[in-house]
JSON list of C-alpha atoms in Angstrom, two decimals:
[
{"chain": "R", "resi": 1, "resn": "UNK", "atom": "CA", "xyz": [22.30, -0.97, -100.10]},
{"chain": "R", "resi": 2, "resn": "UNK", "atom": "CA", "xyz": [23.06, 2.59, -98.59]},
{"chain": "R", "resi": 3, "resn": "UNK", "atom": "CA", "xyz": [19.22, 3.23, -98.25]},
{"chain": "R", "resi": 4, "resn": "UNK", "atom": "CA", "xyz": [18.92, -0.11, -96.31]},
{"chain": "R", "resi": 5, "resn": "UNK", "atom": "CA", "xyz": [22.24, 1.05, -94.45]},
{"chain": "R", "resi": 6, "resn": "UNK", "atom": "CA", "xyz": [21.30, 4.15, -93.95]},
{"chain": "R", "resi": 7, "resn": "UNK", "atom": "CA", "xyz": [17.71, 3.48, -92.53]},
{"chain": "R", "resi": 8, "resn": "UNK", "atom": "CA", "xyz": [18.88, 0.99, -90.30]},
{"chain": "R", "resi": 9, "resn": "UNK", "atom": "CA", "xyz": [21.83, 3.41, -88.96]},
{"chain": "R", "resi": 10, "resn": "UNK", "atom": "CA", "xyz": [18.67, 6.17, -88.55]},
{"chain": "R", "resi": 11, "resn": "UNK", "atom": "CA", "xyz": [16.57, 3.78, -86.52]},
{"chain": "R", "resi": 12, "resn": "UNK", "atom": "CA", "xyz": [19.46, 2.24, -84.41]},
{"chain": "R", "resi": 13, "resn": "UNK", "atom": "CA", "xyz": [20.48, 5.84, -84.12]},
{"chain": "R", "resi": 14, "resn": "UNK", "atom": "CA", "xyz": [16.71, 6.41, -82.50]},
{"chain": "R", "resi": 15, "resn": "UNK", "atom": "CA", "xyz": [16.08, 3.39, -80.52]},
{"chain": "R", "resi": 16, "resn": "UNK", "atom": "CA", "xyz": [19.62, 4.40, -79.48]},
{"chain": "R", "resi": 17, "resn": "UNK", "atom": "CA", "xyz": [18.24, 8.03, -78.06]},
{"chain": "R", "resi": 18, "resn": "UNK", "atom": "CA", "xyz": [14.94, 6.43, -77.04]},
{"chain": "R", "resi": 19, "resn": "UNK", "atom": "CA", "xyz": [16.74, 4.08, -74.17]},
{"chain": "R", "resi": 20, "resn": "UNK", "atom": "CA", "xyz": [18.75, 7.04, -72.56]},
{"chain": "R", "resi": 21, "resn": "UNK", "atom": "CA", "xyz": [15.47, 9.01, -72.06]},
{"chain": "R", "resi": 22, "resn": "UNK", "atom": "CA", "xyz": [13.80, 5.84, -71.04]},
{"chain": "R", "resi": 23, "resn": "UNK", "atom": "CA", "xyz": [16.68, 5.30, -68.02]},
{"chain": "R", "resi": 24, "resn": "UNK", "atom": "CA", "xyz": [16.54, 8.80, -66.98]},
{"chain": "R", "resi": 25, "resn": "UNK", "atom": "CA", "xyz": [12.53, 8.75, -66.81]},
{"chain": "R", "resi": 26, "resn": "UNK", "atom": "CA", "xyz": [13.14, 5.39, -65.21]},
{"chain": "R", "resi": 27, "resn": "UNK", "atom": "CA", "xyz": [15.64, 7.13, -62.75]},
{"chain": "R", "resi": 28, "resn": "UNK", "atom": "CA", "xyz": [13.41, 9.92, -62.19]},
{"chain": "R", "resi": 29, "resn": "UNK", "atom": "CA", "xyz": [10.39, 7.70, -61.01]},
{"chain": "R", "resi": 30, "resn": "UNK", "atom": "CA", "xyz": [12.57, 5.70, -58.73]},
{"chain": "R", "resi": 31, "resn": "UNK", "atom": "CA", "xyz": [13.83, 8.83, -57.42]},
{"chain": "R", "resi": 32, "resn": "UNK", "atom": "CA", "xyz": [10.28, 10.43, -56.54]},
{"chain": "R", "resi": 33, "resn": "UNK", "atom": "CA", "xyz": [9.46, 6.84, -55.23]},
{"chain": "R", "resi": 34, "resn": "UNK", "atom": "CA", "xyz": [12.35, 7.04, -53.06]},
{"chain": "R", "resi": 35, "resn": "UNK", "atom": "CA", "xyz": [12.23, 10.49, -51.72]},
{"chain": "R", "resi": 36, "resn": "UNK", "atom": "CA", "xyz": [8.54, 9.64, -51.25]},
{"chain": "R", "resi": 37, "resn": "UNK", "atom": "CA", "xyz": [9.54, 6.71, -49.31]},
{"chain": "R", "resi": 38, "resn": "UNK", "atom": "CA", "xyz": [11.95, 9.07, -47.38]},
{"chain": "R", "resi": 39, "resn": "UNK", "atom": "CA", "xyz": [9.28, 11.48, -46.51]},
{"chain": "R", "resi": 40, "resn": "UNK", "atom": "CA", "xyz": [7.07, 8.86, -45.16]},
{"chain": "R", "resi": 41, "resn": "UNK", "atom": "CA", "xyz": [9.74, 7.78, -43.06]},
{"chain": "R", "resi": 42, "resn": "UNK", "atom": "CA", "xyz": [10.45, 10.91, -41.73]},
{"chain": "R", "resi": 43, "resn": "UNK", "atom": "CA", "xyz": [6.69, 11.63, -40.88]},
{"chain": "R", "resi": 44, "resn": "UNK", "atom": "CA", "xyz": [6.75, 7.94, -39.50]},
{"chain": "R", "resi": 45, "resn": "UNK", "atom": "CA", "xyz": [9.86, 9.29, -37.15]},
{"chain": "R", "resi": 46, "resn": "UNK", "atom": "CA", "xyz": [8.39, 12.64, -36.30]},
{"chain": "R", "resi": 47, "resn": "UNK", "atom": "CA", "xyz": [5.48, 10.59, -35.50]},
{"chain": "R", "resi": 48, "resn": "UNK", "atom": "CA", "xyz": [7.33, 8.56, -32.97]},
{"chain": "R", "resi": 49, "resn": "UNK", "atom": "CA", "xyz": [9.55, 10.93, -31.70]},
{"chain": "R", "resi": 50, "resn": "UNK", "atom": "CA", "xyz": [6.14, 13.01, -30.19]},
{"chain": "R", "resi": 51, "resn": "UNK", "atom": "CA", "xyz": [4.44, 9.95, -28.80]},
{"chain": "R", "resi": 52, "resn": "UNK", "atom": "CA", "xyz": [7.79, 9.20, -26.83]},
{"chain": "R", "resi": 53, "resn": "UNK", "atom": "CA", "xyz": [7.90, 12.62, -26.04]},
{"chain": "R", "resi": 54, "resn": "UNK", "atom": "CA", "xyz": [4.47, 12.49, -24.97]},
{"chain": "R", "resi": 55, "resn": "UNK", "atom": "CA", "xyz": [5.00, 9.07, -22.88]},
{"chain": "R", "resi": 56, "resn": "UNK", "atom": "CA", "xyz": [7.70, 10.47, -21.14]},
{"chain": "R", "resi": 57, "resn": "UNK", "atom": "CA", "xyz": [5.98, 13.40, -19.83]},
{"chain": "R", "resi": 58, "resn": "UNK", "atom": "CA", "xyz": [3.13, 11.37, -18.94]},
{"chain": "R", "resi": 59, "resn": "UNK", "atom": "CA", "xyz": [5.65, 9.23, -17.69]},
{"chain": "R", "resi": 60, "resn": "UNK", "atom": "CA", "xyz": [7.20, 11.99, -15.11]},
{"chain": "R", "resi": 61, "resn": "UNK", "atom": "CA", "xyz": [4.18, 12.84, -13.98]},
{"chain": "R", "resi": 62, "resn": "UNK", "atom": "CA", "xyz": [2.50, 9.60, -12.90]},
{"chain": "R", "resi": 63, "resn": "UNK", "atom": "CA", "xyz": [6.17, 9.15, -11.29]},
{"chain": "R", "resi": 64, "resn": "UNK", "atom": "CA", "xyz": [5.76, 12.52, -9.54]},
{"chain": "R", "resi": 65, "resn": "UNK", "atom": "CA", "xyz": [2.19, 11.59, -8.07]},
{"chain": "R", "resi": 66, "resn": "UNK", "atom": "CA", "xyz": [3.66, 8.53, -6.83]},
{"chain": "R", "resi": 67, "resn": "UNK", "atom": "CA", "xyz": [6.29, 10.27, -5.32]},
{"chain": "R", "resi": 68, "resn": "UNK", "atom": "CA", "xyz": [3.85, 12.97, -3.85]},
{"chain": "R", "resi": 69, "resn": "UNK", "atom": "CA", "xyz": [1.72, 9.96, -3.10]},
{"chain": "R", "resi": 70, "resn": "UNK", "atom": "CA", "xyz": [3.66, 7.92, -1.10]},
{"chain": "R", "resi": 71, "resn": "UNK", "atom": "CA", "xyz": [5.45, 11.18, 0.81]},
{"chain": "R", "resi": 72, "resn": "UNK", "atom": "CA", "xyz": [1.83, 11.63, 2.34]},
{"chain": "R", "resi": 73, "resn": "UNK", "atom": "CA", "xyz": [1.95, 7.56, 3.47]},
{"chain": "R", "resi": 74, "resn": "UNK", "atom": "CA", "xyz": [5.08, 7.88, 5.03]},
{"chain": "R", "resi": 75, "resn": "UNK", "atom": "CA", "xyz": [3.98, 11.33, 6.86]},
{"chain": "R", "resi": 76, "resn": "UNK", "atom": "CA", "xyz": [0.59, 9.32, 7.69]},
{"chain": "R", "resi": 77, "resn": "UNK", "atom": "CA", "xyz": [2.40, 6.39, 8.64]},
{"chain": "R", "resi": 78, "resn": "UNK", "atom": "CA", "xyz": [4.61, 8.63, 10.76]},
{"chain": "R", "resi": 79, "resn": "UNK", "atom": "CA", "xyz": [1.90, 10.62, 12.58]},
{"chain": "R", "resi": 80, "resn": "UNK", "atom": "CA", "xyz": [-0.08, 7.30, 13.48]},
{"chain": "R", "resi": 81, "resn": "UNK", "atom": "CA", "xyz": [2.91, 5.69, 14.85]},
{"chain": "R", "resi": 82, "resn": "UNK", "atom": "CA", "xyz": [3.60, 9.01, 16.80]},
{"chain": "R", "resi": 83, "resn": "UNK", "atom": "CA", "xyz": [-0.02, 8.57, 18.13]},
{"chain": "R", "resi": 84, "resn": "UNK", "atom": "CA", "xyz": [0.38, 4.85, 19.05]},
{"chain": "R", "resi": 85, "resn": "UNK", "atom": "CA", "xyz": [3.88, 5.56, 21.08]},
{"chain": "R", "resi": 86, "resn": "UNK", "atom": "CA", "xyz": [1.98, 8.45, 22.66]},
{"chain": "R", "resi": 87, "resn": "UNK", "atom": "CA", "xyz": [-1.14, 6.13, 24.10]},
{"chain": "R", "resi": 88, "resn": "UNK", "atom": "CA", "xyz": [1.17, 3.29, 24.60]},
{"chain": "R", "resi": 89, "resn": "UNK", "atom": "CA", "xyz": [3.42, 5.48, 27.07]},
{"chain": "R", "resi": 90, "resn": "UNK", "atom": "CA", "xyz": [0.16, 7.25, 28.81]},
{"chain": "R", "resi": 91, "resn": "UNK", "atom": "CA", "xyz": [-1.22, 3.55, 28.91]},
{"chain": "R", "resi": 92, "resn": "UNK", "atom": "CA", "xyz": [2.28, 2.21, 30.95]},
{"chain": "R", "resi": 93, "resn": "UNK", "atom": "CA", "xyz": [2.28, 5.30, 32.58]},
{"chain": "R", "resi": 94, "resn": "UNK", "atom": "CA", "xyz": [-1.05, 4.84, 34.25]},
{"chain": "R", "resi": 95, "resn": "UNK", "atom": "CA", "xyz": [0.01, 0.71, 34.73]},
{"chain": "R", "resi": 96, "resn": "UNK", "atom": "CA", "xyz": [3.39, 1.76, 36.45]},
{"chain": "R", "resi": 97, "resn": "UNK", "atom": "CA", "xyz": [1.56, 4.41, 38.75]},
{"chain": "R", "resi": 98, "resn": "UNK", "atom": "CA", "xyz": [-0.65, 1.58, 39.54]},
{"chain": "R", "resi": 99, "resn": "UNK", "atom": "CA", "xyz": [2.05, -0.97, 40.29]},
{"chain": "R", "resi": 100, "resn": "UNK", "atom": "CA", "xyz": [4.03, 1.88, 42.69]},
{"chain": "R", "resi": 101, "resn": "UNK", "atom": "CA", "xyz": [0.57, 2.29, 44.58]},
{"chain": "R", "resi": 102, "resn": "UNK", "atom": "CA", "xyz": [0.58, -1.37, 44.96]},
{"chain": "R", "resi": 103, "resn": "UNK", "atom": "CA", "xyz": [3.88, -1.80, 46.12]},
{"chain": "R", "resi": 104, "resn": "UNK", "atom": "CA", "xyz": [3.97, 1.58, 48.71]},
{"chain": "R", "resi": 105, "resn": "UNK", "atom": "CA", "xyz": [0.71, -0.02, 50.46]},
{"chain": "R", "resi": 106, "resn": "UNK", "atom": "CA", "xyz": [1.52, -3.51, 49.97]},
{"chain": "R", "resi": 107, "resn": "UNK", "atom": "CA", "xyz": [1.34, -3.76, 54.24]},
{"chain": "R", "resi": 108, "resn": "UNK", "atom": "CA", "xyz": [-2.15, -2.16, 54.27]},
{"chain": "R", "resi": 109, "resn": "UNK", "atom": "CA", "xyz": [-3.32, -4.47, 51.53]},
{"chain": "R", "resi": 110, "resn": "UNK", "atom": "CA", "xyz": [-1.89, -7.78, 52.80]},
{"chain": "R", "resi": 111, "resn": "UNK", "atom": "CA", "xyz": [-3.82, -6.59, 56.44]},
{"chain": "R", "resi": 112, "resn": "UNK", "atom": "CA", "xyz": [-7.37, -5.69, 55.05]},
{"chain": "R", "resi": 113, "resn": "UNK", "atom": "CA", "xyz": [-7.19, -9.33, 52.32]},
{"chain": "R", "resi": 114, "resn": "UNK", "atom": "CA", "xyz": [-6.21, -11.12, 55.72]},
{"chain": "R", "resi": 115, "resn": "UNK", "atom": "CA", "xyz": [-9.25, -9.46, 57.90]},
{"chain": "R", "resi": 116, "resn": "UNK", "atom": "CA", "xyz": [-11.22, -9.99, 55.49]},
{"chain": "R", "resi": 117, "resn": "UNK", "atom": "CA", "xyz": [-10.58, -13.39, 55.16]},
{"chain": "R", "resi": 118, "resn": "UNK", "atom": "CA", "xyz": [-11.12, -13.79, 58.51]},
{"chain": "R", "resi": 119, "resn": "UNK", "atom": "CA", "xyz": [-14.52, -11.70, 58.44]},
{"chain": "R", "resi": 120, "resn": "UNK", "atom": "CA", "xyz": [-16.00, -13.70, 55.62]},
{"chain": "R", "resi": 121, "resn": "UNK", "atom": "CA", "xyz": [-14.51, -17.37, 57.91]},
{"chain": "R", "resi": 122, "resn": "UNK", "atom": "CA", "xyz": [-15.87, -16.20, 60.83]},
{"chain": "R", "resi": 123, "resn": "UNK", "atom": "CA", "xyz": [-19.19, -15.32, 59.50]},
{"chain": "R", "resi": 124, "resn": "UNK", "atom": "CA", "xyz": [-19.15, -18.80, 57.78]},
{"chain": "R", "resi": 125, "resn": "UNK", "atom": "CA", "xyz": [-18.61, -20.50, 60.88]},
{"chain": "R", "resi": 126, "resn": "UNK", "atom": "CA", "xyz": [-20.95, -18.64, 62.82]},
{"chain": "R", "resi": 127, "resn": "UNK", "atom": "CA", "xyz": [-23.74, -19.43, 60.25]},
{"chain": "R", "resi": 128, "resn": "UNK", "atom": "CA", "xyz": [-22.86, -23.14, 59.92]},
{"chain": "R", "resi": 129, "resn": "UNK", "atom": "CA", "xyz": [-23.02, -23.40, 63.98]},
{"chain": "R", "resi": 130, "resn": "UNK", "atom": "CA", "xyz": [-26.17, -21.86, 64.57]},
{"chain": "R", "resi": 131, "resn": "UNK", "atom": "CA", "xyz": [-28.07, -23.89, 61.44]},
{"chain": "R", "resi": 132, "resn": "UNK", "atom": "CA", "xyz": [-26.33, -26.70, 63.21]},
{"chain": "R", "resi": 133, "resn": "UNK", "atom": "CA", "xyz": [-27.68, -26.40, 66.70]},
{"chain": "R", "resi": 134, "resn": "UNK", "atom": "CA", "xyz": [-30.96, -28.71, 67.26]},
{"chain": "R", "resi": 135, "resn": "UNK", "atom": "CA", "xyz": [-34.29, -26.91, 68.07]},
{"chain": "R", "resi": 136, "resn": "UNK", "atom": "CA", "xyz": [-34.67, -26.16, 71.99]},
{"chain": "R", "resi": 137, "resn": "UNK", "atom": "CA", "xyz": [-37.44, -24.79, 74.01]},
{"chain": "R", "resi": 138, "resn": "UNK", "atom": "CA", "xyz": [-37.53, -21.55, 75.97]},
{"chain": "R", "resi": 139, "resn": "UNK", "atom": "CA", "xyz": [-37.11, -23.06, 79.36]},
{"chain": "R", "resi": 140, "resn": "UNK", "atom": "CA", "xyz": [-34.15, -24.73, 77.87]},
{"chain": "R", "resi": 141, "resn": "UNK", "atom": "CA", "xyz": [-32.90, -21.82, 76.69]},
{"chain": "R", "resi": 142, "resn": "UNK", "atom": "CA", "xyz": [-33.09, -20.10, 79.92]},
{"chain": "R", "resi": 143, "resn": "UNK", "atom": "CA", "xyz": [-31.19, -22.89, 81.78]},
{"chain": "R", "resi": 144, "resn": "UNK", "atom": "CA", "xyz": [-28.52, -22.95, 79.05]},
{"chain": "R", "resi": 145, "resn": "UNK", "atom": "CA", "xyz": [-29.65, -26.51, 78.34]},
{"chain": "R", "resi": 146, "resn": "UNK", "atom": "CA", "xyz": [-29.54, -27.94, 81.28]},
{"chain": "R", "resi": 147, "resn": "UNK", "atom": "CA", "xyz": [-33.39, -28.90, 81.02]}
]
């Protein structure tokens, strides 16, 4: 009965060694799986961290082009403006320098419309009576129509 004791004590006493070396190579795997997790993480981050590094700069710079971008629209913007006030004045310049000649010589203008007027009546009238006047000999003529 001590040989069956004593074997089963010997392989209880193995299986009982055997489980402890299991766990730790158990441990050890999940370990490695884990810090192999870990690093793929961490390359994952590194990863990530560059590309928003990288989409901020681009970032900054397509902000600076638009700034530089619209800074020449405005100065465009500015110098057309500039341009249209400019012809815009020389245009009401010109109109007002008109309108003062109009106004200083508004007697000499009223007096040549008027004898004009009465050119361009006169002339009318004088046409109208003489298409208007019946067809008359010489001798009639010469008497002043008396004939």
């Amino acid at each position: 009965m001590t040989e069956s004791n004593g074997s089963a004590k010997a392989s209880s006493n193995t299986t009982a060694r055997k489980a402890p070396a299991k766990g730790a190579a158990s441990a050890a795997k999940r370990a490695q799986s884990a810090q192999s997790q870990a690093t793929t993480a961490a390359t994952d981050t590194a990863t990530a961290a560059r590309d928003a590094q990288e989409a901020a700069t681009t970032g900054l710079q397509s902000a600076g082009e638009a700034t530089k971008s619209a800074g020449r629209a405005v100065a465009s913007g500015l110098q057309t403006g500039q341009k249209a006030v400019t012809a815009n004045a020389a245009k009401a310049a010109a109109a007002a320098t008109a309108a003062w000649t109009v106004v200083k010589n508004r007697k000499v203008i009223a007096a040549s419309a008027a004898a004009g007027l009465v050119g361009v009546a006169g002339a009318a009238f004088a046409a109208g009576r003489s298409t208007a006047k019946p067809q008359v000999g010489p001798l009639t003529k010469l008497m002043g129509g008396r004939i």
